[in-house]
Short mmCIF file of C-alpha atoms in Angstrom, two decimals:
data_model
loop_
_atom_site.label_atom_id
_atom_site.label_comp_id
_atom_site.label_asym_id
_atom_site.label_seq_id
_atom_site.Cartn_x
_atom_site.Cartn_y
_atom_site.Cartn_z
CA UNK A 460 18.18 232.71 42.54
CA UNK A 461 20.86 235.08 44.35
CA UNK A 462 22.65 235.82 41.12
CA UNK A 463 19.16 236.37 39.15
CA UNK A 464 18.54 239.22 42.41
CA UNK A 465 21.47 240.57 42.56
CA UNK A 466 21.72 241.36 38.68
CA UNK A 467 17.94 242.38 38.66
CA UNK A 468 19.33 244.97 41.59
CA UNK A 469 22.00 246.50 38.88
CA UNK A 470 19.55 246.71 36.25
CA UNK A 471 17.17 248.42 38.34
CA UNK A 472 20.37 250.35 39.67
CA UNK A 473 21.36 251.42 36.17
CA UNK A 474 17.90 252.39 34.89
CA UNK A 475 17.35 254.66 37.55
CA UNK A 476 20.73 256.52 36.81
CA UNK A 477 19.81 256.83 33.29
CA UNK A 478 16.37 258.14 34.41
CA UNK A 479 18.41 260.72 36.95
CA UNK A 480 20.67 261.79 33.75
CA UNK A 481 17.87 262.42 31.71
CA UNK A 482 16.08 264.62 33.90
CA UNK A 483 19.00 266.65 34.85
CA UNK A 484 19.69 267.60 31.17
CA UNK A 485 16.24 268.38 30.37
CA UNK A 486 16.53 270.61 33.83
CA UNK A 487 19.49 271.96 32.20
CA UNK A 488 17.76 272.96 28.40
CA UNK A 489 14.80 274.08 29.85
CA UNK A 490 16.64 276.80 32.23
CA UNK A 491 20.05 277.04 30.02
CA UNK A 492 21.38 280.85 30.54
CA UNK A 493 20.43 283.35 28.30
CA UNK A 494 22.92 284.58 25.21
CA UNK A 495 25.97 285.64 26.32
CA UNK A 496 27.11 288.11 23.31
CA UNK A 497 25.27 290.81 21.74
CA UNK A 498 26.43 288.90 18.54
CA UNK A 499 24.17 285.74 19.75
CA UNK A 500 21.17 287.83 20.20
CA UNK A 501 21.43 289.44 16.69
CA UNK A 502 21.33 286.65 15.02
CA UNK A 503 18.84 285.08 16.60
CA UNK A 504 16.28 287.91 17.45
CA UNK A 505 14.37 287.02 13.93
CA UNK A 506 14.43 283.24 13.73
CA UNK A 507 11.01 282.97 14.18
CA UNK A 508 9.70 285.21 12.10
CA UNK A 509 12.18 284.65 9.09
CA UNK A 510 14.16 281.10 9.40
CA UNK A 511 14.17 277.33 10.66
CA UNK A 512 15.89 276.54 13.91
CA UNK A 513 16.90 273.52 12.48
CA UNK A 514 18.51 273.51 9.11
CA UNK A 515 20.60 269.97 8.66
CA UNK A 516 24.15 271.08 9.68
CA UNK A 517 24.05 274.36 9.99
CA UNK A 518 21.79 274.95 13.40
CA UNK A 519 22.93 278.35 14.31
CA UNK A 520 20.90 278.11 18.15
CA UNK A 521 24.05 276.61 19.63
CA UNK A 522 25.72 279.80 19.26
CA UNK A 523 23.32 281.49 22.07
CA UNK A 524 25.34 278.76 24.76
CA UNK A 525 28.52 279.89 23.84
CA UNK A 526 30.41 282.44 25.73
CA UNK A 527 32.52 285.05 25.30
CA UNK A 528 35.74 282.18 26.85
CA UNK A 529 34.38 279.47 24.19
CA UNK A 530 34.47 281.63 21.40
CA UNK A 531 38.41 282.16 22.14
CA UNK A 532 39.28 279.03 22.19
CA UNK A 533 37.28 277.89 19.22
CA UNK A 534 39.34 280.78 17.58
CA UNK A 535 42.64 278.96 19.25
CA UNK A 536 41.89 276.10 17.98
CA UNK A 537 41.54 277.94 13.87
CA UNK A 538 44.77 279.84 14.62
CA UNK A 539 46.53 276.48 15.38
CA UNK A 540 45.20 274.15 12.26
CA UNK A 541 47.70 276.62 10.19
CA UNK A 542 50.45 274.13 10.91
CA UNK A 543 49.03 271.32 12.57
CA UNK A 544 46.74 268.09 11.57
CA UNK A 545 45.55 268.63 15.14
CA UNK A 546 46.28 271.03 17.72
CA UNK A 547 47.37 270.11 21.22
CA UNK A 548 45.85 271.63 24.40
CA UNK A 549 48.95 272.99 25.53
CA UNK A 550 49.38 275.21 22.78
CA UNK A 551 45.58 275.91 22.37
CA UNK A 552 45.85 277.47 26.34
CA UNK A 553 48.80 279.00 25.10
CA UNK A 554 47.23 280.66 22.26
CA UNK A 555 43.98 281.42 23.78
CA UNK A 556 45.42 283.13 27.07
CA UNK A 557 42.50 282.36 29.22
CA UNK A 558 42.56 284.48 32.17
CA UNK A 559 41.82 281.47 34.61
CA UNK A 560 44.54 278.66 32.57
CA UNK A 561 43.08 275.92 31.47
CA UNK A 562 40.53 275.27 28.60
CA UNK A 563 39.24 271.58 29.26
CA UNK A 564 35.94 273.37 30.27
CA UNK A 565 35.75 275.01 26.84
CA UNK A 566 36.93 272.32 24.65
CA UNK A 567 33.90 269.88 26.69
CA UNK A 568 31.30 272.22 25.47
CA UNK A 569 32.50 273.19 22.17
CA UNK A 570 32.76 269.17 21.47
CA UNK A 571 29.32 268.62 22.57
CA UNK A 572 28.27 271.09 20.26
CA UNK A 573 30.29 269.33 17.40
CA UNK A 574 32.57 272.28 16.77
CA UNK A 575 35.37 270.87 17.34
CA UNK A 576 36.73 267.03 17.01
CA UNK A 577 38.91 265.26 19.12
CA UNK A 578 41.59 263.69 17.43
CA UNK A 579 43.80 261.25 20.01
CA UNK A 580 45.57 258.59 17.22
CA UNK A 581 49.20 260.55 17.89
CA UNK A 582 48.91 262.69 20.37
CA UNK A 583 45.71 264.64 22.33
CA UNK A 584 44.78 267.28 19.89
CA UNK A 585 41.25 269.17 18.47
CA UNK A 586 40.69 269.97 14.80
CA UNK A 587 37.48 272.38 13.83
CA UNK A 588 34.75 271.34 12.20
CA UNK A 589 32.66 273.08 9.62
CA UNK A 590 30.65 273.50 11.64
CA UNK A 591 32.69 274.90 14.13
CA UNK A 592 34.04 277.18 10.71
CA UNK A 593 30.51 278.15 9.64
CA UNK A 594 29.76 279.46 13.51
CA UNK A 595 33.08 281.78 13.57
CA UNK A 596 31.96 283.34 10.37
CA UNK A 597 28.67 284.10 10.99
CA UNK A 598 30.06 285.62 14.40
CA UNK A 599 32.18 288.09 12.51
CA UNK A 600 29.09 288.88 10.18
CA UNK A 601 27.24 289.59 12.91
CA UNK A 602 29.29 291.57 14.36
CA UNK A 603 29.27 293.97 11.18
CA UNK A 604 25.91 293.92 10.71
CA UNK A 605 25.88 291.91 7.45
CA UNK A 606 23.86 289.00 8.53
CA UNK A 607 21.08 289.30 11.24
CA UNK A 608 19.34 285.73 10.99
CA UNK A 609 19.88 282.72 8.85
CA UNK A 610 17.34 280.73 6.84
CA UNK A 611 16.75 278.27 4.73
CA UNK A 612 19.15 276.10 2.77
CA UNK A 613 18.05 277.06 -1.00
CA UNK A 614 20.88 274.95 -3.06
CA UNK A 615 23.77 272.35 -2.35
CA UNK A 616 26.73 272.23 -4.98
CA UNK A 617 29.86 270.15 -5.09
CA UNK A 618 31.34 273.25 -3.34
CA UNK A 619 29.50 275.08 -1.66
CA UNK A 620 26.19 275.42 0.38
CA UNK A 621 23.91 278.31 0.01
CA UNK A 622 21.71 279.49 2.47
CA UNK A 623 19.74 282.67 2.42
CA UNK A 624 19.39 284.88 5.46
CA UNK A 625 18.71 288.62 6.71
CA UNK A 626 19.43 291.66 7.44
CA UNK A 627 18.04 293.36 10.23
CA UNK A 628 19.48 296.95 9.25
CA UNK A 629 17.05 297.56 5.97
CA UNK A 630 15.34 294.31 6.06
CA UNK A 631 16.91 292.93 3.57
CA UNK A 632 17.11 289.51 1.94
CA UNK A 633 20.48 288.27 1.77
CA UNK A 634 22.80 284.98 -0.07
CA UNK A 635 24.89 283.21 2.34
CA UNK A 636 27.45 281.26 0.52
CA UNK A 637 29.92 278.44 2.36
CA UNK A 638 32.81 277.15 0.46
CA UNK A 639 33.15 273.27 1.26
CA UNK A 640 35.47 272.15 -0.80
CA UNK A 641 37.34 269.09 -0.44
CA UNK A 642 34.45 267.08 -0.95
CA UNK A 643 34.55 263.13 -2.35
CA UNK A 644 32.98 264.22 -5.57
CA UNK A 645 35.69 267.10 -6.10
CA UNK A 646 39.07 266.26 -4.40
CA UNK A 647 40.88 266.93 -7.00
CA UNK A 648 40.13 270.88 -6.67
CA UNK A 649 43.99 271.56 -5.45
CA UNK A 650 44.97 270.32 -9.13
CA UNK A 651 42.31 272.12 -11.33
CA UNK A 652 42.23 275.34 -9.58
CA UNK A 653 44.78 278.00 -8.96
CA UNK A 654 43.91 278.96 -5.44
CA UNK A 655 47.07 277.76 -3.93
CA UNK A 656 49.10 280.65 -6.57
CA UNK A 657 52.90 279.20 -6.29
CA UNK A 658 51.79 278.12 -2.24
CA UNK A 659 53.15 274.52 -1.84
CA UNK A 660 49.65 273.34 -0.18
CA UNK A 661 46.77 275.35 1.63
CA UNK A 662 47.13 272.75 4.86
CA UNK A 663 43.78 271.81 5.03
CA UNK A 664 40.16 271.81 3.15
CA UNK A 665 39.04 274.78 5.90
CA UNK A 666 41.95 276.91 4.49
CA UNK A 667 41.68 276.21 0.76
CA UNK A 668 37.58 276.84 1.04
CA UNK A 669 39.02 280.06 2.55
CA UNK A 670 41.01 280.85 -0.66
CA UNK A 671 38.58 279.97 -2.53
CA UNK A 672 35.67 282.42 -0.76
CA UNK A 673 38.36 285.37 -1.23
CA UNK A 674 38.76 284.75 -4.88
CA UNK A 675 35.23 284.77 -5.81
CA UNK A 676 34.61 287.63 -3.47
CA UNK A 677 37.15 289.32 -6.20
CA UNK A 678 35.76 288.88 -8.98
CA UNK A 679 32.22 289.58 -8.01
CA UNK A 680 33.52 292.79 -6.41
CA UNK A 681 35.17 294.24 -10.08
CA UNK A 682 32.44 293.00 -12.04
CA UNK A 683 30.30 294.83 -10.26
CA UNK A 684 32.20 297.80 -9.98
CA UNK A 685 32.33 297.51 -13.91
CA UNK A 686 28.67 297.46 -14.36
CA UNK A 687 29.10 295.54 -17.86
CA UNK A 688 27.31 292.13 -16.29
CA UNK A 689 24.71 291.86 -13.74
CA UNK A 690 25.75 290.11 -10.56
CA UNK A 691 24.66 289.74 -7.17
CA UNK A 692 25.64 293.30 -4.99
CA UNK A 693 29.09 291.64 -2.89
CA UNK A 694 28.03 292.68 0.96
CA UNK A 695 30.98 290.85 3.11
CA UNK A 696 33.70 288.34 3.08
CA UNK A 697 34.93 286.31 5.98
CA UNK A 698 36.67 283.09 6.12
CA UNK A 699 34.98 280.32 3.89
CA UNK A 700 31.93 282.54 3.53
CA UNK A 701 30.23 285.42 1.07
CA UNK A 702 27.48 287.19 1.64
CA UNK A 703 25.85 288.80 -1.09
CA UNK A 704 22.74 290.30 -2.55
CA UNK A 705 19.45 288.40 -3.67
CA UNK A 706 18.98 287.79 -7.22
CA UNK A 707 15.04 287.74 -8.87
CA UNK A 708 14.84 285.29 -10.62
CA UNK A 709 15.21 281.13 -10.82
CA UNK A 710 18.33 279.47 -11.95
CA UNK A 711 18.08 278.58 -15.75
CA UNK A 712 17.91 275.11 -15.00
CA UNK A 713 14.36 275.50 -13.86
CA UNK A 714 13.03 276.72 -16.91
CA UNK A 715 14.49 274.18 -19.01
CA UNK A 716 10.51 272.87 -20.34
CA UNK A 717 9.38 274.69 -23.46
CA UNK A 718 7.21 277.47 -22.78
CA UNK A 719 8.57 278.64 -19.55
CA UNK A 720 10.66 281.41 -21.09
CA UNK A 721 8.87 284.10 -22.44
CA UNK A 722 11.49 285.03 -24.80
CA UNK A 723 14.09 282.37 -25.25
CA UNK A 724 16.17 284.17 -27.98
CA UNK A 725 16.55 287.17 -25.97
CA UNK A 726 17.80 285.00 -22.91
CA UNK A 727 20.18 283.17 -25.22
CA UNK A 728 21.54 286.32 -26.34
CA UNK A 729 22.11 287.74 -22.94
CA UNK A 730 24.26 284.62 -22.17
CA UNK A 731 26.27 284.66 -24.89
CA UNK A 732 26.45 288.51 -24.31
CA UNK A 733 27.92 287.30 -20.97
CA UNK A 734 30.82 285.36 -22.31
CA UNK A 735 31.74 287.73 -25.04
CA UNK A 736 31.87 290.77 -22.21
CA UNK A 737 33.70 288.39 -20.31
CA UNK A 738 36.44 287.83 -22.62
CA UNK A 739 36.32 291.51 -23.65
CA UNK A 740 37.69 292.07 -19.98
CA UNK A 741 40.28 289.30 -19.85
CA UNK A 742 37.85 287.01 -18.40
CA UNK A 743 36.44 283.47 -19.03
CA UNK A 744 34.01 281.94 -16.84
CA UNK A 745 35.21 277.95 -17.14
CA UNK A 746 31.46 277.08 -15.69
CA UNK A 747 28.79 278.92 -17.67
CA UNK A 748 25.76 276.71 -17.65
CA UNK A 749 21.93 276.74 -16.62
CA UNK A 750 23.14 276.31 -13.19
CA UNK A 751 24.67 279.65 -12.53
CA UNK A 752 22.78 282.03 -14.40
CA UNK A 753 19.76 283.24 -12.68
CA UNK A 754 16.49 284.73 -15.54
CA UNK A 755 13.36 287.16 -14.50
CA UNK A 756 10.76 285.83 -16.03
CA UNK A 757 9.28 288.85 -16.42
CA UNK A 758 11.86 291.24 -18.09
CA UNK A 759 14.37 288.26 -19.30
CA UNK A 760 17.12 289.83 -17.76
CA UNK A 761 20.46 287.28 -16.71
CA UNK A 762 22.59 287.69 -13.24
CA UNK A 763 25.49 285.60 -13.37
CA UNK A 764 26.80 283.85 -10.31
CA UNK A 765 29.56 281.50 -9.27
CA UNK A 766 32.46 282.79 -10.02
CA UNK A 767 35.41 281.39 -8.07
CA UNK A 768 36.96 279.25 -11.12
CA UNK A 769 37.24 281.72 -13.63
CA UNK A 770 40.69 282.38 -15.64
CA UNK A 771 42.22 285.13 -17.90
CA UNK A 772 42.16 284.97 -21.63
CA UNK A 773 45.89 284.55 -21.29
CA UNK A 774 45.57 281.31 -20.25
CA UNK A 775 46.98 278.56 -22.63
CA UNK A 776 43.57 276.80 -22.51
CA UNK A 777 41.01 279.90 -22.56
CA UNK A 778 40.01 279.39 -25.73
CA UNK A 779 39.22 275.89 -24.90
CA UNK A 780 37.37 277.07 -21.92
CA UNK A 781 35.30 279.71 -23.81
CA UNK A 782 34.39 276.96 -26.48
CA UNK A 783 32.91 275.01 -23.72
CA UNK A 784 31.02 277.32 -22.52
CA UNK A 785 29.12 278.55 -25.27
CA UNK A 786 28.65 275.00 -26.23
CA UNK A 787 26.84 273.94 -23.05
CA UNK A 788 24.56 276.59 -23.63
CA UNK A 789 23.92 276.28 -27.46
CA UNK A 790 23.60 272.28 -25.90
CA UNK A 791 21.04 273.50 -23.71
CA UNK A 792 18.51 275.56 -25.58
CA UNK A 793 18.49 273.41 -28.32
CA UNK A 794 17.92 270.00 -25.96
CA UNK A 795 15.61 271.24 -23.55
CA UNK A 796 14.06 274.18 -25.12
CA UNK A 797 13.99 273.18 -28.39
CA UNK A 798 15.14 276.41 -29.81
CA UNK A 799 16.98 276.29 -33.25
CA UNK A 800 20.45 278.31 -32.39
CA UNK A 801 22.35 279.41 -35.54
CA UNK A 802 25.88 279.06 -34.23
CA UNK A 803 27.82 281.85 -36.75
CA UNK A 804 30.55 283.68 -34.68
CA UNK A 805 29.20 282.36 -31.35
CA UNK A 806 32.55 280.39 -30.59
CA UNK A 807 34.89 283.50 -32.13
CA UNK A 808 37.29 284.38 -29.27
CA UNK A 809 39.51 286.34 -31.01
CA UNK A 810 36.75 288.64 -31.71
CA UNK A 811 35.69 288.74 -28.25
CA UNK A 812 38.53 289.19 -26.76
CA UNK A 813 39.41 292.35 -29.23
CA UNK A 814 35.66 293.11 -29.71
CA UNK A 815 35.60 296.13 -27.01
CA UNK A 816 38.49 298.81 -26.07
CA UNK A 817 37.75 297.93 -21.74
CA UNK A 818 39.50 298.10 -18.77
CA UNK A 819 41.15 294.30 -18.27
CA UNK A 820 39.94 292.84 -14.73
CA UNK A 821 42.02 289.78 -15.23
CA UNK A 822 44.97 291.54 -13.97
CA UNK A 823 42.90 293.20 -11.24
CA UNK A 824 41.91 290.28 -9.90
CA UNK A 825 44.75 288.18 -10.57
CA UNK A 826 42.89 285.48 -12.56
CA UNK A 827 44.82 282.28 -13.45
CA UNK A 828 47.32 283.02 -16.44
CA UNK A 829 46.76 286.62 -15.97
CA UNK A 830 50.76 286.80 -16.60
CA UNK A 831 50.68 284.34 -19.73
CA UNK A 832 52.78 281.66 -17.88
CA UNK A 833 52.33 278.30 -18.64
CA UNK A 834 50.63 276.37 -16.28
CA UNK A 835 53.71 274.84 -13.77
CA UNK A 836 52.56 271.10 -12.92
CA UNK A 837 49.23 272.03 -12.44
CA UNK A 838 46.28 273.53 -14.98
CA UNK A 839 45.65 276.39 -13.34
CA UNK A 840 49.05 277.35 -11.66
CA UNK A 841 50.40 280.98 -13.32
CA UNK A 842 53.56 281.22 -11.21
CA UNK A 843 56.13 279.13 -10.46
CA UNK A 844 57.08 278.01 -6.83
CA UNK A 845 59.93 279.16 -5.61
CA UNK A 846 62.79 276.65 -4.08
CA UNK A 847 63.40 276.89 -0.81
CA UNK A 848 66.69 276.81 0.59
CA UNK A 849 67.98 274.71 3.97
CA UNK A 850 68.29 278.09 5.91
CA UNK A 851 64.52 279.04 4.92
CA UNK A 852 63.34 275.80 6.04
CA UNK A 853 65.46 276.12 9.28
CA UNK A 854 63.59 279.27 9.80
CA UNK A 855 60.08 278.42 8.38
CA UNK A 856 60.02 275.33 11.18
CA UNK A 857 61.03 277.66 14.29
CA UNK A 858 58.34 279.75 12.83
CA UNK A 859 55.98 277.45 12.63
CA UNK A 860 56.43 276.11 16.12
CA UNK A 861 56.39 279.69 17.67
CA UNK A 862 53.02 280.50 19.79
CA UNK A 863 53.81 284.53 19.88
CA UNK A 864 53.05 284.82 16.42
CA UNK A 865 49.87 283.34 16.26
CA UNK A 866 48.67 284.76 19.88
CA UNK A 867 49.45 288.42 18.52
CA UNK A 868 47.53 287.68 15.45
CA UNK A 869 44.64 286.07 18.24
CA UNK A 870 44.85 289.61 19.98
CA UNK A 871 44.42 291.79 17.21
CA UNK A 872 41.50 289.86 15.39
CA UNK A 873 39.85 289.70 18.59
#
């Protein structure tokens, strides 16, 4: 009978601490402080009117409890994943040069957030999640006015997530594009595409989804500059993210039943318009299908999106590429639309290439094979790597070690 008390006592005695715990932290929601950065307060002055506060992953309310402090060291923390699985505290203080020393504060709110993840296997270190990735970018979109408020997720690729947002300037309707790769159905992105160009490796999936946002920010910015193929208006860049224009429409893929497309041979012309302009230019696509060309209804007319894989006609396999292209497309309108497609000169790439007297963008934007170099190791690799000597490596490892580097480059993006 003493025992049976004395553990009913500690039950009781633990129930009432959880009961104390709970009320403190709904204390602390209910009267959490008010945004700290103007930044904050942009983005979230229209979420009622124009988004969902929660959206899955990408929640963007946490960033009104972040401070100006937090936001440095979750920047620390970005800076130091260039050359390290997972950085230590010492050298995210170091980088982050917190007027009062030490960041334990920071890091305890930016983990309960889920921005960053602490890693202790080797040592005591933080990595950033993508979460913690998505929140930096829409900070620096923010900032420039690009992106007021965020929305809805509208589509979910192997990829990339796309959610569409606002813009409190004109009002406008905006795409909001993240770059995931390094995803289980497409880990082998480092050997199929040429973002790395002669690099030895990216370091990790944040950086390569980096290269890869940068590359299709490229070519969307000198097609549209060309004016020879609609795509979405480019707006801003920044880390792993795009933001760009709305396109009318609905993907192709939605209007797949007979009857939905009020002229189907006019569409299928515009496509294959698309990949003969293309390779007029220096251009193939590698990933022309239903699922990245957006159709109005009304007037028929194609935007063409996704563009972050594309190559030149240089390329040892762009013919190959072009063939499959047009072939997913005849495959298409024929299967699902049931429209007889007579197939003369569709797959004629000498023609296209030579069909139009154009300014080449493949050299522009340096496309993969843009030189005519054959691929080194990998598919999409157009320049060799260059050996490194014993003296270079010497000096690449001090370098990489250094913390004045990386906390000038902290100063002058902050």
């Amino acid at each position: 009978q003493a025992r049976l008390h004395t553990a009913g006592r500690i039950i009781a005695r633990r129930s009432y601490a959880k009961y104390v715990s709970s009320r403190a932290n709904t204390s602390h929601n209910q009267h959490c402080r008010a945004p700290t950065s103007k930044t904050a307060r942009a983005l979230l002055q229209n979420t009622r009117e124009h988004c969902h506060s929660k959206m899955g992953k990408l929640d963007v309310q946490v960033m009104r409890h972040l401070s100006k402090d937090d936001y440095r060291v979750l920047t620390a923390v970005e800076l130091g994943m260039r050359n390290h699985h997972a950085v230590p505290v010492p050298l995210i203080i170091s980088i982050a040069g917190l007027r009062h020393g030490g960041a334990a504060k920071f890091l305890a709110t930016l983990l309960r957030f889920k921005l960053v993840y602490h890693d202790n296997n080797k040592y005591d270190g933080y990595r950033l999640t993508w979460f913690g990735y998505d929140v930096l970018a829409l900070r620096a979109f923010v900032a420039r006015g690009a992106v007021d408020s965020v929305g809805r997720k509208i589509g979910e690729g192997k990829e990339s997530d796309v959610y569409e947002g606002c813009r409190a300037s004109d009002d406008r309707r905006v795409i909001i594009k993240f770059h995931r790769l390094g995803k289980t159905s497409f880990k082998a992105v480092k050997d199929k595409r040429d973002y790395l160009e002669g690099r030895k490796t990216a370091g990790n999936w944040l950086n390569m989804s980096r290269l890869a946002a940068k590359r299709e920010w490229d070519f969307m910015c000198c097609l549209h500059e060309d004016k020879s193929i609609k795509v979405p208006e480019p707006l801003d860049q920044n880390r792993h993210a795009v933001v760009m224009g709305l396109a009318e429409g609905l993907p192709l893929y939605q209007l797949g039943a007979p009857g939905c497309l009020a002229d189907p041979e006019k569409v299928l012309e515009s496509t294959v318009t698309i990949a003969r302009q293309l390779a007029a230019r220096g251009l193939v696509h590698c990933d022309l299908n239903e699922f990245n060309l957006i159709v109005e209804q009304n007037t028929s007319a194609v935007t063409l999106i996704d563009f972050p894989q594309m190559i030149s006609t240089k390329h040892p396999n762009a013919a190959m590429y072009f063939a499959r292209d047009v072939r997913g497309l005849v495959k298409f309108f024929t299967m699902k639309l049931k429209f007889d497609v007579d197939e003369e000169g569709l797959f004629d790439f000498d023609g296209a290439c030579a069909s139009e007297a154009v300014t080449r963008l493949d050299t522009a934007c340096r496309a993969s094979g843009f030189d005519g170099c054959a691929p080194d190791k990998r598919e999409g690799r157009s320049r060799p790597v260059k050996a490194v000597t014993e003296e270079e490596e010497d000096d690449n490892e001090s370098d990489d070690d250094g913390v004045e580097a990386l906390r000038a480059e902290f100063l002058a993006r902050a």
